[in-house]
Coordinates of N, CA and C in Angstrom, one line a residue:
X23 N 83.9 73.6 133.3 CA 85.1 73.8 134.0 C 85.0 75.2 134.6
X24 N 85.1 75.4 135.9 CA 85.2 76.7 136.6 C 86.7 76.9 136.8
X25 N 87.1 78.1 136.4 CA 88.6 78.4 136.6 C 88.6 79.6 137.5
X26 N 89.9 80.0 137.9 CA 90.1 81.2 138.7 C 89.3 82.4 138.2
X27 N 89.2 82.5 136.8 CA 88.6 83.7 136.2 C 87.1 83.6 136.2
X28 N 86.5 82.5 136.6 CA 85.1 82.3 136.6 C 84.7 81.3 135.6
X29 N 83.4 81.2 135.2 CA 82.9 80.1 134.4 C 83.5 80.3 132.9
X30 N 84.1 79.3 132.5 CA 84.7 79.2 131.1 C 84.0 78.1 130.4
X31 N 83.4 78.4 129.3 CA 82.6 77.4 128.5 C 83.6 76.7 127.4
X32 N 84.5 77.5 126.9 CA 85.3 77.0 125.8 C 86.7 77.7 125.8
X33 N 87.6 77.1 125.1 CA 88.9 77.8 124.9 C 89.2 77.6 123.4
X34 N 89.7 78.7 122.8 CA 90.1 78.6 121.4 C 91.5 79.1 121.2
X35 N 92.1 78.7 120.1 CA 93.4 79.1 119.7 C 93.4 79.4 118.2
X36 N 94.2 80.3 117.8 CA 94.3 80.6 116.4 C 95.4 81.6 116.1
X37 N 95.4 82.1 114.9 CA 96.4 83.1 114.4 C 95.6 84.4 114.1
X38 N 96.2 85.5 114.5 CA 95.5 86.8 114.2 C 96.3 87.7 113.3
X39 N 97.6 87.4 113.1 CA 98.4 88.2 112.2 C 99.7 87.4 111.9
X40 N 100.5 87.8 110.9 CA 101.8 87.2 110.7 C 102.8 88.3 110.3
X41 N 104.0 88.0 110.4 CA 105.1 88.9 110.0 C 104.9 89.2 108.5
X42 N 105.1 90.5 108.2 CA 105.1 91.0 106.8 C 103.8 90.7 106.1
X43 N 102.7 90.8 106.9 CA 101.4 90.6 106.3 C 100.9 91.8 105.6
X44 N 100.1 91.6 104.5 CA 99.5 92.6 103.8 C 98.0 92.4 103.9
X45 N 97.2 93.3 104.4 CA 95.8 93.1 104.6 C 95.0 93.6 103.4
X46 N 93.8 93.1 103.4 CA 92.9 93.5 102.2 C 92.6 95.0 102.2
X47 N 92.8 95.7 103.4 CA 92.6 97.2 103.4 C 93.9 97.9 103.1
X48 N 94.8 97.2 102.5 CA 96.1 97.8 102.0 C 97.0 98.3 103.1
X49 N 97.0 97.5 104.3 CA 97.9 97.8 105.3 C 99.0 96.8 105.3
X50 N 100.2 97.2 105.5 CA 101.4 96.3 105.6 C 101.9 96.3 107.0
X51 N 102.1 95.1 107.6 CA 102.6 94.9 109.0 C 104.0 94.3 108.9
X52 N 105.0 95.2 109.0 CA 106.4 94.6 109.0 C 106.6 93.7 110.2
X53 N 107.6 92.8 110.1 CA 107.9 91.9 111.1 C 108.1 92.5 112.5
X54 N 108.8 93.7 112.6 CA 109.1 94.3 113.8 C 107.8 94.8 114.5
X55 N 106.8 95.3 113.7 CA 105.5 95.8 114.1 C 104.8 94.6 114.8
X56 N 104.7 93.5 114.1 CA 104.0 92.3 114.6 C 104.6 91.9 115.9
X57 N 105.9 91.8 116.0 CA 106.6 91.3 117.2 C 106.4 92.3 118.3
X58 N 106.4 93.6 118.1 CA 106.2 94.6 119.1 C 104.7 94.5 119.6
X59 N 103.8 94.3 118.7 CA 102.4 94.2 119.1 C 102.2 93.0 120.0
X60 N 102.8 91.9 119.7 CA 102.7 90.7 120.5 C 103.3 90.9 121.9
X61 N 104.5 91.4 121.9 CA 105.2 91.6 123.2 C 104.4 92.6 124.1
X62 N 103.9 93.6 123.6 CA 103.1 94.6 124.4 C 101.8 94.0 124.8
X63 N 101.2 93.2 124.0 CA 99.9 92.5 124.4 C 100.2 91.5 125.5
X64 N 101.3 90.8 125.4 CA 101.7 89.8 126.4 C 101.8 90.5 127.7
X65 N 102.5 91.6 127.7 CA 102.7 92.4 128.9 C 101.4 92.8 129.5
X66 N 100.5 93.3 128.7 CA 99.1 93.7 129.2 C 98.4 92.5 129.8
X67 N 98.4 91.4 129.1 CA 97.7 90.2 129.7 C 98.3 89.8 131.0
X68 N 99.6 89.9 131.2 CA 100.3 89.5 132.4 C 100.3 90.5 133.5
X69 N 99.8 91.7 133.2 CA 99.7 92.8 134.3 C 98.4 92.7 135.0
X70 N 98.5 92.4 136.4 CA 97.3 92.4 137.2 C 96.5 93.7 137.1
X71 N 95.2 93.6 137.0 CA 94.4 94.8 136.9 C 94.3 95.5 135.6
X72 N 95.1 95.1 134.6 CA 95.0 95.7 133.3 C 93.6 95.4 132.6
X73 N 93.2 96.3 131.8 CA 92.0 96.0 131.0 C 92.2 94.7 130.2
X74 N 91.2 93.9 130.1 CA 91.4 92.7 129.2 C 91.5 93.0 127.8
X75 N 92.1 92.1 127.0 CA 92.1 92.2 125.6 C 91.0 91.3 125.2
X76 N 89.9 91.9 124.6 CA 88.7 91.2 124.5 C 88.5 90.6 123.1
X77 N 87.5 89.7 123.0 CA 87.0 89.2 121.7 C 85.6 89.6 121.6
X78 N 85.2 90.2 120.5 CA 83.8 90.7 120.3 C 83.2 89.9 119.2
X79 N 81.9 89.8 119.2 CA 81.2 89.1 118.1 C 81.4 89.7 116.7
X80 N 81.8 91.0 116.7 CA 82.2 91.6 115.4 C 82.9 93.0 115.7
X81 N 83.6 93.5 114.7 CA 84.2 94.8 114.8 C 83.2 95.9 115.1
X82 N 82.0 95.7 114.5 CA 80.9 96.7 114.7 C 80.5 96.9 116.1
X83 N 80.7 95.8 116.9 CA 80.4 95.9 118.4 C 81.3 96.9 119.0
X84 N 82.6 97.0 118.6 CA 83.5 97.9 119.2 C 83.2 99.4 118.9
X85 N 82.6 99.6 117.7 CA 82.3 101.0 117.3 C 81.2 101.6 118.2
X86 N 80.3 100.7 118.7 CA 79.2 101.2 119.6 C 79.5 101.0 121.0
X87 N 80.7 100.5 121.4 CA 81.0 100.2 122.8 C 79.9 99.2 123.4
X88 N 79.6 98.2 122.7 CA 78.6 97.2 123.1 C 79.2 96.2 124.0
X89 N 79.2 96.5 125.3 CA 79.9 95.6 126.3 C 79.4 94.2 126.3
X90 N 78.1 94.0 126.1 CA 77.5 92.7 126.2 C 77.8 91.9 125.0
X91 N 78.5 92.4 124.0 CA 78.9 91.7 122.8 C 80.2 91.0 123.0
X92 N 80.8 91.1 124.2 CA 82.1 90.4 124.5 C 81.8 88.9 124.5
X93 N 82.5 88.2 123.7 CA 82.3 86.7 123.7 C 83.6 86.0 124.1
X94 N 84.6 86.8 124.6 CA 85.8 86.1 125.1 C 86.8 87.1 125.5
X95 N 87.9 86.6 126.0 CA 89.1 87.4 126.4 C 90.3 86.6 126.0
X96 N 91.3 87.4 125.5 CA 92.6 86.8 125.1 C 93.4 86.5 126.4
X97 N 93.9 85.3 126.5 CA 94.6 84.9 127.7 C 96.1 84.7 127.4
X98 N 96.5 84.6 126.1 CA 97.9 84.5 125.8 C 98.1 84.8 124.3
X99 N 99.2 85.4 124.1 CA 99.7 85.7 122.7 C 101.1 85.3 122.6
X100 N 101.6 84.8 121.4 CA 102.9 84.4 121.2 C 103.2 84.4 119.7
X101 N 104.5 84.4 119.4 CA 105.0 84.2 118.0 C 105.3 82.7 117.8
X102 N 104.8 82.1 116.7 CA 105.1 80.8 116.3 C 105.5 80.8 114.9
X103 N 106.8 80.7 114.6 CA 107.3 80.9 113.3 C 107.0 82.4 112.9
X104 N 106.3 82.5 111.7 CA 106.0 83.9 111.3 C 104.6 84.3 111.8
X105 N 103.9 83.4 112.5 CA 102.5 83.7 112.9 C 102.4 84.3 114.3
X106 N 101.5 85.3 114.4 CA 101.2 85.8 115.7 C 99.9 85.0 116.2
X107 N 100.1 84.3 117.3 CA 99.1 83.3 117.7 C 98.4 83.9 119.0
X108 N 97.2 83.3 119.2 CA 96.5 83.7 120.4 C 95.7 82.5 121.0
X109 N 95.4 82.7 122.3 CA 94.5 81.7 123.0 C 93.5 82.6 123.7
X110 N 92.2 82.2 123.7 CA 91.2 82.9 124.3 C 90.2 82.0 125.1
X111 N 89.7 82.6 126.2 CA 88.6 81.9 126.9 C 87.3 82.4 126.5
X112 N 86.3 81.6 126.3 CA 85.0 81.9 126.0 C 84.1 81.7 127.2
X113 N 83.3 82.7 127.6 CA 82.5 82.6 128.9 C 81.3 81.8 128.6
X114 N 80.7 81.3 129.7 CA 79.5 80.5 129.7 C 78.3 81.5 129.7
X115 N 78.2 82.3 128.7 CA 77.1 83.2 128.5 C 76.4 82.8 127.2
X116 N 75.2 83.3 127.0 CA 74.5 82.9 125.8 C 75.3 83.3 124.5
X117 N 75.9 84.5 124.6 CA 76.7 85.0 123.4 C 77.9 84.1 123.3
X118 N 78.6 83.8 124.4 CA 79.8 83.0 124.3 C 79.5 81.6 123.8
X119 N 78.4 81.0 124.3 CA 78.1 79.6 123.9 C 77.7 79.6 122.4
X120 N 76.9 80.6 122.0 CA 76.6 80.7 120.5 C 77.8 80.8 119.7
X121 N 78.7 81.7 120.1 CA 80.0 81.9 119.3 C 80.8 80.6 119.3
X122 N 81.0 80.0 120.4 CA 81.8 78.8 120.5 C 81.2 77.7 119.6
X123 N 79.8 77.6 119.6 CA 79.2 76.6 118.8 C 79.4 76.9 117.3
X124 N 79.3 78.1 116.9 CA 79.6 78.5 115.5 C 81.0 78.2 115.1
X125 N 81.9 78.5 116.0 CA 83.4 78.3 115.7 C 83.7 76.8 115.7
X126 N 83.1 76.0 116.6 CA 83.4 74.6 116.7 C 82.9 73.9 115.4
X127 N 81.7 74.4 114.9 CA 81.1 73.8 113.7 C 81.7 74.4 112.4
X128 N 82.7 75.3 112.5 CA 83.3 75.9 111.3 C 82.4 76.8 110.5
X129 N 81.3 77.2 111.2 CA 80.4 78.2 110.5 C 81.1 79.6 110.5
X130 N 81.9 79.9 111.5 CA 82.7 81.1 111.5 C 84.1 80.7 112.0
X131 N 85.1 81.1 111.2 CA 86.4 80.9 111.7 C 87.4 82.0 111.4
X132 N 86.8 83.1 110.9 CA 87.7 84.3 110.6 C 87.8 85.2 111.8
X133 N 88.9 85.8 112.0 CA 89.1 86.8 113.0 C 89.8 88.0 112.5
X134 N 89.7 89.1 113.2 CA 90.4 90.3 112.8 C 90.9 91.1 114.0
X135 N 92.1 91.6 114.0 CA 92.6 92.3 115.1 C 92.0 93.6 115.2
X136 N 91.9 94.1 116.5 CA 91.4 95.5 116.8 C 92.4 96.2 117.5
X137 N 92.9 97.3 117.0 CA 93.9 98.1 117.7 C 93.3 99.0 118.7
X138 N 94.1 99.3 119.8 CA 93.7 100.4 120.7 C 93.5 101.6 119.9
X139 N 92.3 102.3 120.2 CA 92.1 103.5 119.4 C 93.2 104.5 119.6
X140 N 93.6 105.0 118.4 CA 94.7 106.0 118.4 C 96.1 105.4 118.4
X141 N 96.2 104.1 118.6 CA 97.6 103.5 118.7 C 98.2 103.2 117.3
X142 N 97.4 102.9 116.3 CA 98.2 102.6 115.1 C 98.9 103.8 114.5
X143 N 100.2 103.6 114.4 CA 101.0 104.7 113.8 C 101.3 104.2 112.4
X144 N 100.7 104.9 111.4 CA 100.7 104.4 110.0 C 101.4 105.5 109.2
X145 N 102.2 105.0 108.3 CA 103.0 105.8 107.4 C 102.8 105.3 105.9
X146 N 102.5 106.2 105.0 CA 102.3 105.8 103.6 C 103.7 105.5 103.0
X147 N 103.8 104.4 102.4 CA 105.1 104.0 101.8 C 105.0 102.9 100.8
X148 N 106.1 102.4 100.3 CA 106.1 101.3 99.3 C 106.6 100.1 99.9
X149 N 106.0 99.0 99.5 CA 106.5 97.6 99.8 C 106.3 96.8 98.5
X150 N 107.4 96.3 98.1 CA 107.5 95.5 96.8 C 106.8 96.3 95.7
X151 N 107.2 97.6 95.5 CA 106.7 98.4 94.5 C 105.2 98.7 94.5
X152 N 104.6 98.5 95.7 CA 103.1 98.8 95.9 C 103.0 99.9 96.9
X153 N 102.2 100.9 96.7 CA 101.9 101.9 97.6 C 100.9 101.4 98.7
X154 N 101.3 101.4 99.9 CA 100.5 100.8 101.0 C 100.6 101.7 102.3
X155 N 99.7 101.5 103.2 CA 99.8 102.1 104.5 C 100.6 101.1 105.4
X156 N 101.8 101.6 105.8 CA 102.7 100.7 106.6 C 102.5 101.0 108.0
X157 N 102.1 100.0 108.8 CA 101.8 100.1 110.2 C 103.2 100.0 110.9
X158 N 103.6 101.2 111.5 CA 104.8 101.3 112.2 C 104.7 100.7 113.6
X159 N 103.5 100.9 114.2 CA 103.3 100.5 115.6 C 101.8 100.4 115.8
X160 N 101.4 99.4 116.6 CA 100.0 99.3 117.0 C 99.9 98.5 118.3
X161 N 98.9 98.8 119.1 CA 98.7 98.0 120.3 C 97.4 97.2 120.2
X162 N 97.4 96.0 120.5 CA 96.3 95.1 120.4 C 95.3 95.4 121.5
X163 N 94.0 95.6 121.1 CA 92.9 95.8 122.0 C 91.9 94.6 122.0
X164 N 91.9 93.9 120.9 CA 91.0 92.8 120.8 C 91.2 92.0 119.5
X165 N 90.6 90.8 119.5 CA 90.6 90.0 118.3 C 89.2 89.6 118.1
X166 N 88.5 90.0 117.1 CA 87.1 89.9 116.9 C 86.8 88.9 115.8
X167 N 85.6 88.3 116.0 CA 85.1 87.4 114.9 C 84.7 88.2 113.7
X168 N 84.9 87.7 112.5 CA 84.5 88.4 111.3 C 84.3 87.3 110.2
X169 N 83.4 87.7 109.3 CA 83.1 86.8 108.1 C 84.2 87.0 107.0
X170 N 84.8 88.2 107.1 CA 85.8 88.5 106.0 C 87.1 89.1 106.7
X171 N 88.0 88.2 107.1 CA 89.2 88.7 107.7 C 90.1 89.4 106.7
X172 N 90.8 90.5 107.2 CA 91.6 91.3 106.4 C 92.9 90.6 106.0
X173 N 93.4 89.7 106.9 CA 94.6 88.9 106.6 C 93.9 87.5 106.1
X174 N 93.5 87.5 104.9 CA 92.6 86.5 104.3 C 93.0 85.1 104.6
X175 N 94.2 84.7 104.4 CA 94.5 83.2 104.5 C 95.0 82.8 105.9
X176 N 95.2 83.7 106.8 CA 95.9 83.4 108.1 C 95.1 83.7 109.3
X177 N 94.3 84.7 109.3 CA 93.6 85.2 110.6 C 92.4 84.2 110.8
X178 N 92.6 83.3 111.7 CA 91.6 82.2 111.9 C 91.5 81.7 113.3
X179 N 90.4 81.0 113.6 CA 90.3 80.2 114.8 C 90.7 78.8 114.3
X180 N 91.7 78.2 114.9 CA 92.2 76.9 114.5 C 91.6 75.8 115.3
X181 N 91.5 76.0 116.6 CA 91.0 74.9 117.5 C 90.0 75.5 118.5
X182 N 89.0 74.7 118.8 CA 87.9 75.0 119.8 C 87.8 73.8 120.7
X183 N 88.0 74.1 122.0 CA 87.7 73.1 123.0 C 86.6 73.5 123.8
X184 N 85.5 72.8 123.7 CA 84.3 73.1 124.6 C 84.4 72.2 125.8
X185 N 84.2 72.8 127.0 CA 84.3 72.1 128.2 C 82.9 71.6 128.6
X186 N 82.8 70.7 129.5 CA 81.5 70.2 130.0 C 80.6 71.3 130.4
X187 N 79.3 71.1 130.2 CA 78.3 72.1 130.5 C 78.4 72.4 132.0
X188 N 78.2 73.7 132.3 CA 78.2 74.2 133.7 C 76.8 74.0 134.3
X189 N 75.8 73.7 133.4 CA 74.4 73.6 133.9 C 74.3 72.3 134.8
X190 N 73.7 72.4 135.9 CA 73.6 71.2 136.8 C 72.8 70.0 136.1
X191 N 71.9 70.3 135.2 CA 71.2 69.3 134.5 C 72.2 68.5 133.6

């Protein structure tokens, strides 16, 4: 399927965060923080000319600014109950096809949010008598594949739709 945005090989949907989530790295995401992140991400997606919210094959790719490790872009975000949900397009590149194949086969289904550098405002505090880093605000820059999601039971790829091959053969 060729869309306005160019060749798209697959579309995926899933959850990247939920209200009042506690991550394995001891960060707590209050409901207001999650809702604010979703609304600001939605605005960025809907703003013509804004930088895309990307999907990388791993968080490590972001550390080295590995542009060719982009395997998708987020096209929508929304709240569904307590869950922060996303939809992404996967391009018809070798990396995109490999990632879509691994996700469709359930070889990889974990994701992890990536915040805009410098945007997480974190304050040390208590939640349910546990000392945690409480995320007061953060802006979404990407949702990356990972083998070990920080939001262990919820940050996932739920559905993968692979479109017909773009190859003439």
